[in-house]
Each structure stands twice: as C-alpha cells, then as structure tokens.
Short mmCIF file of C-alpha atoms in Angstrom, two decimals:
data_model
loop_
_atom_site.label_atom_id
_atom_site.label_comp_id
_atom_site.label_asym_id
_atom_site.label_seq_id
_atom_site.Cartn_x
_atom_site.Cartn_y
_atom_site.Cartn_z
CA UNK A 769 0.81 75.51 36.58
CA UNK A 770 1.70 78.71 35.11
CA UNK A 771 3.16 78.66 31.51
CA UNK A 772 6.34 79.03 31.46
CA UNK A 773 7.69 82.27 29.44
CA UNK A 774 10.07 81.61 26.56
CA UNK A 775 12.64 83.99 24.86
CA UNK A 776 13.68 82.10 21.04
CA UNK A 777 17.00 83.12 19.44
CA UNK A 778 16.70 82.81 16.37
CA UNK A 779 13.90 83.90 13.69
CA UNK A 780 15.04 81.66 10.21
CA UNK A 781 13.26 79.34 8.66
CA UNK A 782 13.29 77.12 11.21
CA UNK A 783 13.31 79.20 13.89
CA UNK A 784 10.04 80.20 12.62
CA UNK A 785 8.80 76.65 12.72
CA UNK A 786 9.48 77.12 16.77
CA UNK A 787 7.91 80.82 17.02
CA UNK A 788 5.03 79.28 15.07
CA UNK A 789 4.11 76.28 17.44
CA UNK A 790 4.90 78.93 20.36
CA UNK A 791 2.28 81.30 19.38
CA UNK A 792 -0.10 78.78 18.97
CA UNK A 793 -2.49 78.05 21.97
CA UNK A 794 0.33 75.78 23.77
CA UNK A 795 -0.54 75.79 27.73
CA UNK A 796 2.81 74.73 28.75
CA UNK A 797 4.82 78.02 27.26
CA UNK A 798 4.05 81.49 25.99
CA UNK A 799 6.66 83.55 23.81
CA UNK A 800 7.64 86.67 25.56
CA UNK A 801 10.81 87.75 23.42
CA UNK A 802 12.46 87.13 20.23
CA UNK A 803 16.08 88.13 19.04
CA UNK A 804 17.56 88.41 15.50
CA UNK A 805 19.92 89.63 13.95
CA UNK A 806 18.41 91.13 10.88
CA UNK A 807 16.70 94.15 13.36
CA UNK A 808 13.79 95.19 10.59
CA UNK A 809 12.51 91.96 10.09
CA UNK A 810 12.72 90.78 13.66
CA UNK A 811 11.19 94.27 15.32
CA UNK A 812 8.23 93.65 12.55
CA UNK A 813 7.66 89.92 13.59
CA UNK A 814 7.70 91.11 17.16
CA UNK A 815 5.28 94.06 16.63
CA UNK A 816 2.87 91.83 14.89
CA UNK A 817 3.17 89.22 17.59
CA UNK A 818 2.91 91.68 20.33
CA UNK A 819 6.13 89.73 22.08
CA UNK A 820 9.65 91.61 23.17
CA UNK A 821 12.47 92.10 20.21
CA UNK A 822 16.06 92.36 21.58
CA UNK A 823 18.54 92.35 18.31
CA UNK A 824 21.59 92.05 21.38
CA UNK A 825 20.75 87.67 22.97
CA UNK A 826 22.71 89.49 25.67
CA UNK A 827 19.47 91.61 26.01
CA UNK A 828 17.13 88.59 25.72
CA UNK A 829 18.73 86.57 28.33
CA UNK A 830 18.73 89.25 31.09
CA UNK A 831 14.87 89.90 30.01
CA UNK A 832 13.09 89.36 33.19
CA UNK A 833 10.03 87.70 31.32
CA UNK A 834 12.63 85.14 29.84
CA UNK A 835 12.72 82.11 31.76
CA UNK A 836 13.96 79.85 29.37
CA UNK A 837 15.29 79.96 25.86
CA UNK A 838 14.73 77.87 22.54
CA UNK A 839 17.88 78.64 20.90
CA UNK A 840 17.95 78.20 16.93
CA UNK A 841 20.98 79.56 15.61
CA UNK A 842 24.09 78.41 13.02
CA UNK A 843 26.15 76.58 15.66
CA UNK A 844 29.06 78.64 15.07
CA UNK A 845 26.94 80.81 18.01
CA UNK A 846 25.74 78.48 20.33
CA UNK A 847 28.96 78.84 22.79
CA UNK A 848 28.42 82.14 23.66
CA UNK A 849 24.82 82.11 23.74
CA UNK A 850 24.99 78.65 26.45
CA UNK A 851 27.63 80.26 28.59
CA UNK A 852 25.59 84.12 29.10
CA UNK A 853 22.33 81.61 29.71
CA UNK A 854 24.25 79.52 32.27
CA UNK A 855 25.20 82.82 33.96
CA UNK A 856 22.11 84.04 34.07
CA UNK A 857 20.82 80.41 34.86
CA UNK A 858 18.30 79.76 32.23
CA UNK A 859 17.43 76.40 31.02
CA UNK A 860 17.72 76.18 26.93
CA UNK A 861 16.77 73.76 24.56
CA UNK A 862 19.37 74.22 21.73
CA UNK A 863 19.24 73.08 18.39
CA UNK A 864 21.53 70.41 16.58
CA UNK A 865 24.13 70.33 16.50
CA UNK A 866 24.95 71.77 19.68
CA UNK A 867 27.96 73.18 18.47
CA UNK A 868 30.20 73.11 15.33
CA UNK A 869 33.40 71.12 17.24
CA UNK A 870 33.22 68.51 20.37
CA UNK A 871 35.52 70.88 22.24
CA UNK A 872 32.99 73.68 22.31
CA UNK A 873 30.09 70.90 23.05
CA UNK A 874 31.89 69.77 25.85
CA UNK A 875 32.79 73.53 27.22
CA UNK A 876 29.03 74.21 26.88
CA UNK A 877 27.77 70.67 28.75
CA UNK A 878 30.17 70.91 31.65
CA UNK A 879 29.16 74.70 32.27
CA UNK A 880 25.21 73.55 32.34
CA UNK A 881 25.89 70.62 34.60
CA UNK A 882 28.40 72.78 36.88
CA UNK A 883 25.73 75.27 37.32
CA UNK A 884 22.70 72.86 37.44
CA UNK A 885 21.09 74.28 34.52
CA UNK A 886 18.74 72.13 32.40
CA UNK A 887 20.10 71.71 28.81
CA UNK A 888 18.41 69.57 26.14
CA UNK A 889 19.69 69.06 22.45
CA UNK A 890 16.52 69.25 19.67
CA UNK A 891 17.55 66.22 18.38
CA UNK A 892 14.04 66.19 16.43
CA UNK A 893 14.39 62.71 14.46
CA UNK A 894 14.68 60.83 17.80
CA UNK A 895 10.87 61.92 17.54
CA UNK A 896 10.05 60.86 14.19
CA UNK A 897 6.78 58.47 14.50
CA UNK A 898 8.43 56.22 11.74
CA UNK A 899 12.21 56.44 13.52
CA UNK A 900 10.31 55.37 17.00
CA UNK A 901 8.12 52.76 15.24
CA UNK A 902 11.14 51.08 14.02
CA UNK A 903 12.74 51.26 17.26
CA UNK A 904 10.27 49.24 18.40
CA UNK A 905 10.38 46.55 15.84
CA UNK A 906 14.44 46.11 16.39
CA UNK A 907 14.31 42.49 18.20
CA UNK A 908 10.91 41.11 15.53
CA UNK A 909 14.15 40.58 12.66
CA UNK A 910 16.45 38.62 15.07
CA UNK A 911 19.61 39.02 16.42
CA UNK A 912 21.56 42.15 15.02
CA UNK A 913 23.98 41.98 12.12
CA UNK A 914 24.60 45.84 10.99
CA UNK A 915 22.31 49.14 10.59
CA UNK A 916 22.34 51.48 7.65
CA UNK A 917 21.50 55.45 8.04
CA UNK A 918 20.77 57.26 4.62
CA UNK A 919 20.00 61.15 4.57
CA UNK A 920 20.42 62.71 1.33
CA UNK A 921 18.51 66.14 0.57
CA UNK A 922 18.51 68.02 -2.82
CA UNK A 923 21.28 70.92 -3.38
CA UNK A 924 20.73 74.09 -1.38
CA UNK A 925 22.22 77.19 -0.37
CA UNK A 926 22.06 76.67 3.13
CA UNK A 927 25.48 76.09 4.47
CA UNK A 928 27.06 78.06 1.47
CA UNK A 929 25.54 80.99 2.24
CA UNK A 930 28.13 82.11 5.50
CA UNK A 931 30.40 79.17 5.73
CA UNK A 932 31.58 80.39 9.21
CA UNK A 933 28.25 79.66 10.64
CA UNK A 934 29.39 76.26 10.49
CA UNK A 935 33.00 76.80 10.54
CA UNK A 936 33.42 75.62 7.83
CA UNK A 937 31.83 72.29 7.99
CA UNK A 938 29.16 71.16 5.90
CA UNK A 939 26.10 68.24 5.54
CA UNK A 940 27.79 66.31 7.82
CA UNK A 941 27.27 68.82 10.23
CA UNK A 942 24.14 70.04 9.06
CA UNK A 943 21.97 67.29 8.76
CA UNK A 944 24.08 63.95 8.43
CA UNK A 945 24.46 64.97 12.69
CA UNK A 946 20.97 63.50 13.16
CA UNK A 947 22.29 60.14 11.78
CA UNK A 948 25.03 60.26 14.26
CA UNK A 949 22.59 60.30 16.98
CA UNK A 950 20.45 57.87 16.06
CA UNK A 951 23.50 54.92 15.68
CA UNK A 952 23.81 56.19 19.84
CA UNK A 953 19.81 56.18 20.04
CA UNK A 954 18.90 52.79 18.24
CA UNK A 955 21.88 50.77 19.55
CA UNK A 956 22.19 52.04 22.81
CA UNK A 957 26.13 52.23 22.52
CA UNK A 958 28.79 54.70 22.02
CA UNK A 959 30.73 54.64 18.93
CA UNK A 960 34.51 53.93 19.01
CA UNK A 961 35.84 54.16 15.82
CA UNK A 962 34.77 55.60 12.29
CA UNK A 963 36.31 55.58 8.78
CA UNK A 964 35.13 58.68 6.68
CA UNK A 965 35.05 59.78 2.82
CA UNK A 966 34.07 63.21 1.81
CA UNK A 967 33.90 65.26 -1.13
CA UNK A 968 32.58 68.53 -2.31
CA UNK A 969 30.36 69.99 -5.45
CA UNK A 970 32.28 72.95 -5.11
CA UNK A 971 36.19 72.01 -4.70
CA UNK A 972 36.85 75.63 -1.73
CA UNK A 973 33.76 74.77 -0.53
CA UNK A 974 32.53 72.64 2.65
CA UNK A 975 31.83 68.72 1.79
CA UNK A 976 28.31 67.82 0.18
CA UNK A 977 28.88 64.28 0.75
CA UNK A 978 29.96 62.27 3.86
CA UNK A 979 30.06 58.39 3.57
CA UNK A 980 31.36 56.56 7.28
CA UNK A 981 31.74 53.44 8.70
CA UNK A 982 30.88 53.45 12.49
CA UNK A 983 31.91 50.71 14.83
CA UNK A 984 30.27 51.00 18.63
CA UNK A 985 31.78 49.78 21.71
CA UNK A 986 29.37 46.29 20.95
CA UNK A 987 31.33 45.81 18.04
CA UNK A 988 27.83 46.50 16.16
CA UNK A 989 28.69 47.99 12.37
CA UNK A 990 26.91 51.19 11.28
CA UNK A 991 26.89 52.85 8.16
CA UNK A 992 25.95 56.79 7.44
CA UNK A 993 25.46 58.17 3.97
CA UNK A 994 24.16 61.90 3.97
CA UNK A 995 24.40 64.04 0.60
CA UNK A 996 23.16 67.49 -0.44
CA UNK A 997 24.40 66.14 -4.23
CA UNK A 998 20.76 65.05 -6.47
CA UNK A 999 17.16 65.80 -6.25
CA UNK A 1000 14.63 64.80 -3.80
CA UNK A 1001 15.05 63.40 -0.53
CA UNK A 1002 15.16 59.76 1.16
CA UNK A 1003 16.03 59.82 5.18
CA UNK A 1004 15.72 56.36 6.27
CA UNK A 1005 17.37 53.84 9.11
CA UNK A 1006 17.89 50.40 7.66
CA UNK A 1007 18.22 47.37 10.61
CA UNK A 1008 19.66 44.13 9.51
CA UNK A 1009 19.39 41.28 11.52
CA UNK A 1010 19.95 37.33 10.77
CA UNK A 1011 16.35 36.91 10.62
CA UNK A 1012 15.45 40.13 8.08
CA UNK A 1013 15.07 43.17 7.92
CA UNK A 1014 13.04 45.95 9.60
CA UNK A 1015 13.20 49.62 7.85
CA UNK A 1016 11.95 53.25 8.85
CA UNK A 1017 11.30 56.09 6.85
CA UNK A 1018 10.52 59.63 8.03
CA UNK A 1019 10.41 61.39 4.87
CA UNK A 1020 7.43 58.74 3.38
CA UNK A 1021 6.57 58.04 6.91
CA UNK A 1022 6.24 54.41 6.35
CA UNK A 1023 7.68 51.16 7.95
CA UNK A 1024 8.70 47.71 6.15
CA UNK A 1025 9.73 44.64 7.06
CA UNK A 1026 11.07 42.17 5.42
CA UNK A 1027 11.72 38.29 6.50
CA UNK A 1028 12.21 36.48 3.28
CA UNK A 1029 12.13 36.62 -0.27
CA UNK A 1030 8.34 36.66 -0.57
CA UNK A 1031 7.46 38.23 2.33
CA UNK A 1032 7.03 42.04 2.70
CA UNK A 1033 4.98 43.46 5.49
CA UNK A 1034 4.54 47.51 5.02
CA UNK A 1035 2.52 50.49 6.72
CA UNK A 1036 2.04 54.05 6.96
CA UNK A 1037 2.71 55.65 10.44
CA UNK A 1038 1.00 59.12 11.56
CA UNK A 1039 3.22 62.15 10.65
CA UNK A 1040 3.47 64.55 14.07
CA UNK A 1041 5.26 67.66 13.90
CA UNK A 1042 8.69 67.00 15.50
CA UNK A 1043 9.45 70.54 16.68
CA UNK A 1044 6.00 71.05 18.79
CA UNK A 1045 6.85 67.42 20.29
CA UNK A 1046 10.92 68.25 21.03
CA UNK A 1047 9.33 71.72 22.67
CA UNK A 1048 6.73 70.15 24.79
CA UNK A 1049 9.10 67.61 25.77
CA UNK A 1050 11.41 70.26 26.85
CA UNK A 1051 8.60 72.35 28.68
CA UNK A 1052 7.09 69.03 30.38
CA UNK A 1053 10.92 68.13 31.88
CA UNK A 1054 11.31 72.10 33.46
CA UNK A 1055 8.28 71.81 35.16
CA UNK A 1056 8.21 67.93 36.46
CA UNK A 1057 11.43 69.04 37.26
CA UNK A 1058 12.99 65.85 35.52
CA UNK A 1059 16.26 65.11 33.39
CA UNK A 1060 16.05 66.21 29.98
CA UNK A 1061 15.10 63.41 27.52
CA UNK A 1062 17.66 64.14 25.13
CA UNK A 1063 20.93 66.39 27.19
CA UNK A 1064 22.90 67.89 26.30
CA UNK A 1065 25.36 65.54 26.30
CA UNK A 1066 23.74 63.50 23.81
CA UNK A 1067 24.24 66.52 21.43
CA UNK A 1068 27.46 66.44 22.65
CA UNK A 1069 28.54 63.20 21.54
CA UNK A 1070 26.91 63.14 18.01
CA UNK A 1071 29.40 66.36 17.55
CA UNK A 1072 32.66 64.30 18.96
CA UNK A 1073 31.41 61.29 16.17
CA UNK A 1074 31.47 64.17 13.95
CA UNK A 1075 34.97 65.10 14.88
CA UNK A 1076 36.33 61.77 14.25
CA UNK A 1077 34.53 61.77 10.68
CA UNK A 1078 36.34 64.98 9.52
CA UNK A 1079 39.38 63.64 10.87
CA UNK A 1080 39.06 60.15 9.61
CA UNK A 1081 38.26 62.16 5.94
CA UNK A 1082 41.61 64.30 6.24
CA UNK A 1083 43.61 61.43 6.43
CA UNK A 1084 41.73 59.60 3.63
CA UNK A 1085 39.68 57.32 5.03
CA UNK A 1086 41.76 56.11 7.79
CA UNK A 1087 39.85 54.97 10.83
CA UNK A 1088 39.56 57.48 13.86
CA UNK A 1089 38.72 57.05 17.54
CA UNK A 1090 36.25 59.33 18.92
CA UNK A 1091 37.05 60.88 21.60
CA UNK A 1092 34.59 61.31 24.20
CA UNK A 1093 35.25 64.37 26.91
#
C-alpha cells in the first residue's frame, strides 16, 4: 500500500517531535508539506527537508499532495483548521486538547462525523507503556474504591507566552486534559459531576494549579491534581481498590503494587515514543479503513470535563455537571 502523504500544521517544539518521526523511514506516511506561522523558520525547515512550506493552512489543505493532516497547534486554532479540512475532506489527527471550550469540540466532531471524515484526538498518554500496563493490572487489587491522577510539571513559559492561544485557560487545559481522559479511559465511564479549586502564580494570569473531584456515572470517585507550581515532574495514575493498590508512572516508567503492609511488588516497563505510536495508529486506521482508536469525540469530552472544572472553580468549588453535547 502506498504511503499515505501527510501535510503537519504546526512546526513547535512538539510539532517537531511529529515532523521528526515523519521524516524518519516510516512506510505508512511520508511528509509532503509543512505550515507555520513564523515564514523564515518554516521555509528553512522545509528547504532542508525538501517537503512543501505553505505559511497560509488554507494553502496546505488544498495541497493536492496533502491527504491527511497532523495538526499541532495552540487550540485556540483548531476550529478553523477542522472545519477548512472537513471541506476539503481530509482526515486529521489533532492534538489535545481538541479545542480550548466543549462548544467548539463539539462544532468540530459533528462537522467530521456529518461529512464522514476520520478524526482522531493525540491523546498520547492513553499510549504510555506504564499507563497501559496499569490498565491491565486494574482487577489484580480487587474491587474498586477510588483512582488518583497527579500531573505536576516545573514552571514554564508555555501558556504565558500568548494567553489567547488557550483563551485564556491554563494547565488544566494544557496538560491536566490528559488526566481528564484517562478517568474516561481507565474506568470506562463518563463523568457527571466535578468540584474544582484553582489558583494562579501570577494573580492576571491563567491558573497554575487545578485540584478536582470527579464523580462518573458508576458513582466511581476520581481525583486530578495537575500543577506547573515546583520543580521536577511526577505524572502518575494511582488505583485503589479494597484489596491494594496498583500504581503507574510514565515519567519513571515504572509500575507498583501494593497488597499489604509488607508487600511491595515493583518493575520497570519499556519507554516507547508516544507520538510515533499515536501517528502510526492514526495511519494504520486510514488505511484498514477502521474507526479511529481515540475520536474525536473522546477529545471532545475530556474538553466538556474541562468546562465543568473552570466552572465548578468560578463558583468556588461548587460541584458542576458536565455537560455532554
């Protein structure tokens, strides 16, 4: 089967972590065309790469080499960007979040599905070899009691540096999102109802800390706690059940379990690239012709959770339903 030709939006740091798996020897894809908006540095990476530049996505997406995108943009673009592709019917995998508010997720899902154009969500920790080793450990601690989600990442300028790319919105949206998924992904259930805190290093800026409580539709309780407030990092899912207690952690990339006071099992798992996996799990579901294994409507809901969160915060802590379009 041919390789399929690719067009990436999006040339920053971690859109370079796509162009560099896509330039590698990867029989499933070739990049054909990049866009960015800084023109000199994306007409250099272009020339060296000997692929298309189109500064304009407009451009990109009519490009008859294009025939499907790997979109890796601030959210605060990804509306735009979905609908021209949907017109022009190209499939996309789009980067979390899918969107910076529920009500442009759900604008950009229902125009994909309407038109029968394949959209997946790079909801990369789903692929985490520690995340999916716990996942498979879930029912060795017993029946279920509560699960715990922890991201916290040192200080950075990311977010700060052009607030409207995420309108606003800050590590919730920007990396405490993947958490959000994975309550949906390990449990299997929607979530219902949160309860949010938030506060900020810089009082005009967006919040550097988000602590919720998430109830599902099982009644199952679910805690998130993502920072961008001390040094270092720990991104971990904690599972609790009556008979101990099973942990993952994709930073370390190791796995624990524990089942009494004197009894610790742990182990390293391998560490795989997430983005070359989320990519050729994109590139294998175009051509088998097969639902995406995460859609777009999982990114999607993890943006409605995040909804509820900022308006569970606003009204100090008060608990929220989520609504689900």
């Amino acid at each position: 089967m041919a390789p399929i030709g690719i067009g990436l939006i999006g040339l920053g740091r971690h859109g370079m972590r796509y162009a560099h798996h896509l330039l590698e020897p990867l029989p499933e894809a070739r990049l054909v065309a990049v866009c960015r908006r800084d023109a000199v540095h994306g007409a250099a990476f272009a020339a060296e790469h000997r692929v298309r530049f189109h500064q304009d996505y407009h451009q990109l997406i009519a490009d008859p080499g294009v025939e499907a995108l790997v979109v890796v943009t601030p959210p605060a673009l990804t509306r735009p960007i979905c609908l021209e592709a949907v017109r022009r019917r190209k499939p996309m995998l789009i980067e979390k979040p899918l969107a910076t508010t529920g009500a442009d997720a759900r604008v950009m899902v229902q125009a994909a599905a309407g038109a029968g154009i394949p959209l997946m969500t790079a909801h990369t920790v789903r692929y985490e070899t520690a995340l999916l080793a716990l996942r498979h450990e879930l029912e060795s601690v017993g029946a279920r009691r509560y699960l715990v989600l922890s991201n916290r990442v040192e200080p950075g300028p990311d977010v700060l540096r052009n607030p409207t790319d995420y309108a606003g919105r800050g590590v919730l949206l920007e990396t405490g999102i993947h958490l959000l998924d994975l309550v949906r992904f390990l449990t299997g259930e929607e979530v219902v109802e949160v309860r949010c805190e938030m506060d900020r290093l810089n009082p005009t800026g967006p919040e550097s800390r988000a602590l919720a409580s998430l109830r599902t539709s099982g009644n199952f309780p679910c805690v998130v706690d993502c920072s961008r407030v001390t040094g270092g990092r720990v991104s971990r899912a904690e599972w609790v059940g009556e008979e101990g207690q099973v942990a993952g952690d994709w930073v370390q990339h190791r796995l624990w379990r524990i089942s009494s006071r004197d009894a610790l099992e742990e182990w390293k798992v391998e560490n795989r690239p997430t983005v070359v996996t989320v990519l050729r799990a994109f590139l294998d579901a175009l051509q088998r012709g097969v639902p995406m294994p995460v859609t777009g409507l999982d990114g999607q809901r993890a943006v409605e959770i995040a909804d509820a969160c900022y308006r569970s915060a606003e009204q100090g802590g008060e608990p929220e339903g989520v609504v689900h379009g």
